[in-house]
mmCIF file of C-alpha atoms and ligand atoms in Angstrom:
data_model
loop_
_atom_site.group_PDB
_atom_site.id
_atom_site.type_symbol
_atom_site.label_atom_id
_atom_site.label_comp_id
_atom_site.label_asym_id
_atom_site.label_seq_id
_atom_site.Cartn_x
_atom_site.Cartn_y
_atom_site.Cartn_z
ATOM 1 C CA MET A 1 -184.382 156.466 76.980
ATOM 2 C CA THR A 2 -186.012 155.176 80.156
ATOM 3 C CA LYS A 3 -184.388 151.758 81.404
ATOM 4 C CA ASN A 4 -184.800 149.352 83.817
ATOM 5 C CA PRO A 5 -182.491 147.867 86.556
ATOM 6 C CA PHE A 6 -183.156 144.734 86.412
ATOM 7 C CA LYS A 7 -181.947 144.458 82.948
ATOM 8 C CA ILE A 8 -179.445 146.699 83.611
ATOM 9 C CA LEU A 9 -178.341 143.099 86.193
ATOM 10 C CA THR A 10 -179.924 141.095 83.415
ATOM 11 C CA ILE A 11 -177.562 142.066 81.395
ATOM 12 C CA GLU A 12 -174.240 142.130 83.182
ATOM 13 C CA HIS A 13 -174.878 138.429 84.006
ATOM 14 C CA TYR A 14 -173.940 137.622 79.974
ATOM 15 C CA PRO A 15 -169.999 138.091 80.810
ATOM 16 C CA ILE A 16 -169.993 136.335 84.270
ATOM 17 C CA LEU A 17 -171.969 133.346 82.211
ATOM 18 C CA GLN A 18 -169.020 134.188 79.652
ATOM 19 C CA VAL A 19 -166.426 133.921 82.317
ATOM 20 C CA ALA A 20 -168.426 130.551 83.667
ATOM 21 C CA SER A 21 -168.315 129.028 80.505
ATOM 22 C CA ALA A 22 -164.693 129.000 79.605
ATOM 23 C CA LEU A 23 -163.847 128.294 83.406
ATOM 24 C CA ALA A 24 -167.073 125.110 83.601
ATOM 25 C CA ALA A 25 -164.544 123.266 80.758
ATOM 26 C CA MET A 26 -161.585 123.044 82.863
ATOM 27 C CA LYS A 27 -160.097 119.996 82.990
ATOM 28 C CA THR A 28 -156.973 119.604 86.048
ATOM 29 C CA THR A 29 -155.147 118.390 82.888
ATOM 30 C CA HIS A 30 -154.861 121.497 80.968
ATOM 31 C CA GLU A 31 -152.049 123.546 81.584
ATOM 32 C CA ILE A 32 -153.719 126.913 82.618
ATOM 33 C CA ASP A 33 -151.369 129.721 82.976
ATOM 34 C CA PRO A 34 -152.146 130.385 87.642
ATOM 35 C CA GLU A 35 -151.890 134.840 86.234
ATOM 36 C CA THR A 36 -154.815 133.046 84.223
ATOM 37 C CA LEU A 37 -156.948 131.575 86.832
ATOM 38 C CA LYS A 38 -155.763 134.383 88.851
ATOM 39 C CA GLU A 39 -157.100 136.470 87.153
ATOM 40 C CA ALA A 40 -160.316 134.390 86.663
ATOM 41 C CA ILE A 41 -161.065 134.765 90.852
ATOM 42 C CA ASN A 42 -160.426 138.359 90.760
ATOM 43 C CA PHE A 43 -163.391 138.341 88.086
ATOM 44 C CA ILE A 44 -165.409 136.208 89.461
ATOM 45 C CA ARG A 45 -165.138 139.217 92.869
ATOM 46 C CA ASN A 46 -164.140 142.302 91.705
ATOM 47 C CA PHE A 47 -167.749 141.846 89.028
ATOM 48 C CA ALA A 48 -169.849 138.685 90.076
ATOM 49 C CA ASP A 49 -169.467 139.774 93.655
ATOM 50 C CA ARG A 50 -168.769 143.684 94.301
ATOM 51 C CA TYR A 51 -170.176 145.386 90.737
ATOM 52 C CA HIS A 52 -173.015 143.212 90.746
ATOM 53 C CA HIS A 53 -173.477 141.377 93.948
ATOM 54 C CA GLU A 54 -173.722 145.174 95.347
ATOM 55 C CA LYS A 55 -176.699 146.087 93.075
ATOM 56 C CA GLU A 56 -178.227 143.305 93.976
ATOM 57 C CA GLU A 57 -178.228 142.742 97.522
ATOM 58 C CA LYS A 58 -177.257 146.188 98.570
ATOM 59 C CA VAL A 59 -179.398 147.631 96.677
ATOM 60 C CA VAL A 60 -182.214 145.286 95.654
ATOM 61 C CA PHE A 61 -182.696 143.106 97.790
ATOM 62 C CA GLU A 62 -182.787 145.306 100.923
ATOM 63 C CA ARG A 63 -185.725 147.796 99.306
ATOM 64 C CA THR A 64 -187.263 144.243 98.712
ATOM 65 C CA LYS A 65 -187.348 143.072 102.152
ATOM 66 C CA LYS A 66 -188.623 146.979 103.078
ATOM 67 C CA LYS A 67 -191.030 146.201 102.050
ATOM 68 C CA LYS A 68 -194.705 143.507 102.521
ATOM 69 C CA VAL A 69 -193.910 140.736 100.791
ATOM 70 C CA ASP A 70 -192.675 137.484 101.194
ATOM 71 C CA TYR A 71 -188.991 137.645 100.559
ATOM 72 C CA SER A 72 -187.978 133.749 101.295
ATOM 73 C CA PRO A 73 -186.798 134.221 97.719
ATOM 74 C CA ILE A 74 -184.528 136.846 97.508
ATOM 75 C CA GLU A 75 -183.192 134.487 101.382
ATOM 76 C CA ALA A 76 -182.536 131.696 99.015
ATOM 77 C CA MET A 77 -180.090 133.968 96.335
ATOM 78 C CA GLU A 78 -178.519 135.804 99.315
ATOM 79 C CA LYS A 79 -177.520 132.141 101.115
ATOM 80 C CA GLU A 80 -176.320 130.942 97.441
ATOM 81 C CA HIS A 81 -173.608 134.145 97.043
ATOM 82 C CA GLU A 82 -173.069 133.202 99.661
ATOM 83 C CA MET A 83 -172.104 129.613 99.252
ATOM 84 C CA THR A 84 -170.393 130.801 96.060
ATOM 85 C CA ARG A 85 -168.389 133.051 97.486
ATOM 86 C CA GLY A 86 -166.702 129.653 99.956
ATOM 87 C CA VAL A 87 -165.464 128.209 96.865
ATOM 88 C CA VAL A 88 -164.125 131.522 94.951
ATOM 89 C CA LYS A 89 -162.460 131.589 98.667
ATOM 90 C CA GLN A 90 -160.922 127.988 98.867
ATOM 91 C CA ALA A 91 -159.406 128.106 94.779
ATOM 92 C CA ALA A 92 -157.359 131.615 96.262
ATOM 93 C CA LYS A 93 -156.444 129.775 98.929
ATOM 94 C CA ALA A 94 -155.919 126.845 96.501
ATOM 95 C CA LEU A 95 -154.600 128.446 93.749
ATOM 96 C CA GLU A 96 -152.258 130.948 97.344
ATOM 97 C CA GLU A 97 -150.320 126.942 97.787
ATOM 98 C CA GLY A 98 -149.927 126.207 95.006
ATOM 99 C CA LYS A 99 -152.558 123.567 94.670
ATOM 100 C CA ILE A 100 -153.586 124.483 90.648
ATOM 101 C CA GLU A 101 -155.515 121.128 90.157
ATOM 102 C CA ASP A 102 -157.854 122.418 93.568
ATOM 103 C CA ALA A 103 -158.335 125.784 91.876
ATOM 104 C CA ILE A 104 -159.360 124.550 89.080
ATOM 105 C CA VAL A 105 -161.374 121.968 90.851
ATOM 106 C CA ASN A 106 -163.444 125.142 92.921
ATOM 107 C CA LEU A 107 -163.845 127.856 89.612
ATOM 108 C CA ARG A 108 -165.441 124.540 88.234
ATOM 109 C CA ASN A 109 -168.109 124.389 91.749
ATOM 110 C CA TRP A 110 -168.232 127.853 90.966
ATOM 111 C CA ALA A 111 -169.067 127.728 87.244
ATOM 112 C CA ASN A 112 -171.422 125.252 87.230
ATOM 113 C CA PHE A 113 -173.753 125.870 89.683
ATOM 114 C CA ILE A 114 -173.452 130.506 88.921
ATOM 115 C CA PRO A 115 -175.849 129.459 85.551
ATOM 116 C CA ASN A 116 -178.547 127.818 87.694
ATOM 117 C CA HIS A 117 -178.414 131.097 90.236
ATOM 118 C CA ILE A 118 -178.420 133.263 87.115
ATOM 119 C CA GLU A 119 -181.771 131.673 85.357
ATOM 120 C CA ARG A 120 -183.450 132.084 88.319
ATOM 121 C CA GLU A 121 -182.822 135.343 88.637
ATOM 122 C CA ASN A 122 -183.264 136.173 84.953
ATOM 123 C CA PHE A 123 -186.708 133.688 84.703
ATOM 124 C CA VAL A 124 -188.118 134.437 88.595
ATOM 125 C CA LEU A 125 -186.821 136.353 90.329
ATOM 126 C CA PHE A 126 -186.393 139.755 88.268
ATOM 127 C CA PRO A 127 -189.823 139.314 86.337
ATOM 128 C CA GLY A 128 -191.249 139.678 90.168
ATOM 129 C CA LEU A 129 -189.325 142.499 92.268
ATOM 130 C CA ASP A 130 -189.878 144.430 88.700
ATOM 131 C CA ASN A 131 -193.791 143.957 89.184
ATOM 132 C CA ILE A 132 -193.761 145.600 93.270
ATOM 133 C CA PHE A 133 -191.839 148.341 92.527
ATOM 134 C CA ASN A 134 -193.589 151.132 90.936
ATOM 135 C CA GLU A 135 -191.366 153.477 88.540
ATOM 136 C CA GLU A 136 -190.256 156.204 90.926
ATOM 137 C CA GLU A 137 -188.354 153.083 92.453
ATOM 138 C CA LYS A 138 -187.020 151.948 89.370
ATOM 139 C CA GLU A 139 -185.205 155.495 89.716
ATOM 140 C CA GLU A 140 -184.232 155.629 92.526
ATOM 141 C CA ILE A 141 -182.855 152.270 92.006
ATOM 142 C CA LEU A 142 -181.583 153.824 88.249
ATOM 143 C CA ARG A 143 -179.657 156.361 90.569
ATOM 144 C CA GLU A 144 -178.128 154.036 93.499
ATOM 145 C CA PHE A 145 -176.637 151.829 90.416
ATOM 146 C CA GLU A 146 -174.847 155.265 89.144
ATOM 147 C CA ARG A 147 -173.336 155.676 92.170
ATOM 148 C CA VAL A 148 -172.719 151.573 92.204
ATOM 149 C CA ASP A 149 -170.450 152.573 88.553
ATOM 150 C CA GLU A 150 -168.619 155.272 89.825
ATOM 151 C CA GLU A 151 -167.128 153.289 92.973
ATOM 152 C CA LEU A 152 -166.928 150.037 91.733
ATOM 153 C CA GLY A 153 -166.351 149.679 88.145
ATOM 154 C CA SER A 154 -168.071 150.349 84.615
ATOM 155 C CA PHE A 155 -169.478 147.158 82.688
ATOM 156 C CA LYS A 156 -167.084 147.648 79.399
ATOM 157 C CA GLU A 157 -163.983 146.968 81.580
ATOM 158 C CA MET A 158 -166.486 143.927 83.087
ATOM 159 C CA GLU A 159 -167.356 142.656 79.672
ATOM 160 C CA ASN A 160 -163.626 143.805 78.818
ATOM 161 C CA LEU A 161 -161.844 141.552 80.987
ATOM 162 C CA ALA A 162 -164.851 138.807 80.354
ATOM 163 C CA ASN A 163 -163.544 138.490 76.531
ATOM 164 C CA LYS A 164 -159.473 138.124 77.131
ATOM 165 C CA LEU A 165 -160.341 135.409 80.602
ATOM 166 C CA PHE A 166 -163.403 133.098 78.107
ATOM 167 C CA LEU A 167 -159.924 134.015 75.130
ATOM 168 C CA GLU A 168 -156.947 132.768 77.358
ATOM 169 C CA ILE A 169 -158.643 129.572 78.897
ATOM 170 C CA VAL A 170 -160.203 128.167 76.265
ATOM 171 C CA SER A 171 -157.070 128.744 74.170
ATOM 172 C CA LYS A 172 -155.259 126.636 76.808
ATOM 173 C CA SER A 173 -158.696 124.219 77.238
ATOM 174 C CA GLY A 174 -159.873 124.072 73.445
ATOM 175 C CA ASN A 175 -163.148 123.856 74.481
ATOM 176 C CA ALA A 176 -165.924 125.763 76.787
ATOM 177 C CA ILE A 177 -169.651 125.181 77.623
ATOM 178 C CA VAL A 178 -172.246 127.866 77.958
ATOM 179 C CA GLU A 179 -175.562 127.461 79.435
ATOM 180 C CA ALA A 180 -177.781 128.988 77.059
ATOM 181 C CA ARG A 181 -181.074 128.316 78.490
ATOM 182 C CA ALA A 182 -179.870 130.380 81.731
ATOM 183 C CA ILE A 183 -180.373 133.784 79.156
ATOM 184 C CA PRO A 184 -183.728 135.528 78.394
ATOM 185 C CA LYS A 185 -184.981 134.323 74.379
ATOM 186 C CA GLU A 186 -184.827 137.738 73.627
ATOM 187 C CA SER A 187 -180.626 137.262 73.987
ATOM 188 C CA ARG A 188 -179.827 134.257 73.659
ATOM 189 C CA ASP A 189 -178.569 133.249 70.266
ATOM 190 C CA ASP A 190 -177.073 137.102 69.761
ATOM 191 C CA PHE A 191 -174.985 135.813 72.815
ATOM 192 C CA ILE A 192 -174.278 132.228 71.320
ATOM 193 C CA LEU A 193 -173.022 133.832 68.616
ATOM 194 C CA LYS A 194 -170.459 136.703 69.920
ATOM 195 C CA LEU A 195 -169.159 133.324 72.888
ATOM 196 C CA ALA A 196 -168.921 131.516 68.744
ATOM 197 C CA HIS A 197 -167.236 133.901 66.900
ATOM 198 C CA ALA A 198 -164.464 134.809 70.829
ATOM 199 C CA LEU A 199 -163.441 130.877 69.832
ATOM 200 C CA PRO A 200 -159.941 131.066 69.584
ATOM 201 C CA LYS A 201 -159.082 128.358 66.099
ATOM 202 C CA ASN A 202 -159.797 124.060 66.727
ATOM 203 C CA ALA A 203 -161.187 125.422 69.779
ATOM 204 C CA THR A 204 -165.245 123.938 70.129
ATOM 205 C CA LEU A 205 -167.973 125.778 72.068
ATOM 206 C CA THR A 206 -170.734 123.285 73.312
ATOM 207 C CA VAL A 207 -173.969 124.667 73.493
ATOM 208 C CA LEU A 208 -177.201 123.848 76.391
ATOM 209 C CA TYR A 209 -179.966 124.936 74.160
ATOM 210 C CA ASP A 210 -184.118 124.040 74.563
ATOM 211 C CA GLU A 211 -184.837 123.008 70.877
ATOM 212 C CA LYS A 212 -183.239 123.064 67.467
ATOM 213 C CA SER A 213 -183.810 125.594 65.742
ATOM 214 C CA GLU A 214 -182.843 126.652 62.277
ATOM 215 C CA GLU A 215 -182.377 130.508 62.150
ATOM 216 C CA LEU A 216 -179.134 130.225 65.056
ATOM 217 C CA GLU A 217 -178.038 127.511 62.303
ATOM 218 C CA LYS A 218 -178.857 130.043 59.729
ATOM 219 C CA ARG A 219 -176.708 132.523 61.853
ATOM 220 C CA LEU A 220 -174.253 129.949 62.503
ATOM 221 C CA ASP A 221 -173.400 129.416 59.246
ATOM 222 C CA SER A 222 -169.569 130.056 58.443
ATOM 223 C CA LEU A 223 -168.747 127.565 61.779
ATOM 224 C CA GLU A 224 -169.282 123.952 61.844
ATOM 225 C CA ILE A 225 -171.755 122.775 63.598
ATOM 226 C CA GLU A 226 -172.846 118.172 65.041
ATOM 227 C CA GLU A 227 -175.565 117.826 67.345
ATOM 228 C CA ILE A 228 -175.219 115.611 70.344
ATOM 229 C CA LYS A 229 -176.326 112.903 72.974
ATOM 230 C CA LYS A 230 -177.562 115.300 76.454
ATOM 231 C CA LYS A 231 -179.809 113.600 78.162
ATOM 232 C CA GLY A 232 -182.661 115.664 78.841
ATOM 233 C CA VAL A 233 -182.202 118.866 76.817
ATOM 234 C CA TYR A 234 -180.505 119.866 73.406
ATOM 235 C CA ALA A 235 -176.829 119.740 73.119
ATOM 236 C CA PHE A 236 -174.622 121.185 69.720
ATOM 237 C CA LYS A 237 -170.591 121.549 69.304
ATOM 238 C CA ILE A 238 -169.849 124.778 67.881
ATOM 239 C CA LYS A 239 -166.657 124.215 66.064
ATOM 240 C CA ARG A 240 -164.494 127.131 65.106
ATOM 241 C CA GLY A 241 -162.575 125.542 62.534
ATOM 242 C CA GLU A 242 -160.816 127.369 59.542
ATOM 243 C CA ASP A 243 -162.918 130.437 58.992
ATOM 244 C CA LYS A 244 -164.635 129.615 54.897
ATOM 245 C CA ASN A 245 -164.268 133.320 54.285
HETATM 246 FE FE1 FE2 B 1 -176.943 136.670 92.692
HETATM 247 FE FE1 FE2 B 2 -177.156 138.334 89.257
#
């Protein structure tokens, strides 16, 4: 099976979006354990930043800069990485000082921003980069990705921690909100289903979607769905009540 490095980067966005969907619905009135917030910060630092960004910045972006192409979109992404690091640093500082509410606000800011960054990478940047690297170069990129996997962690670890955090946070807040439009169409419904079934009992998942989909509704059959009014987007709530079956 030939792998594509941009597909790998796209898939690494899913656990990041899963954690973001839990963090985005946090309110300062929710009693989220400081340990959980710390774990969320560690997830962002170790996996979104060190692990995933190592692949983006040190491998893909560096190689792109050596080519005779306009790399201003890459510089824009790097600036956003830098900005998000700043927000997470603020969250960590607030947490250290015992300012739980400030930590929640900063983590929520990160969570509200990151889907848009991911969306542009998935839909604009990566397809563009996929065209400028030839197969041999993509093989080299994949080998460097393997090095990152050996040194900095694994996707499995990233996924497990994302699942754990999602459950812990949503158990306390009762809500999650997912910007599903950041996920490529072919994987979007599977991702929503995964989050819906990961919901603790009586929790709600708000889904920002592109248009009404009977197919998705059919697949969510065992869950309660309610359409909600949101400006400029098709949105609905999934509620995990007591299981029907
Ligand atoms: Fe990025
Ligand atoms: Fe990314």
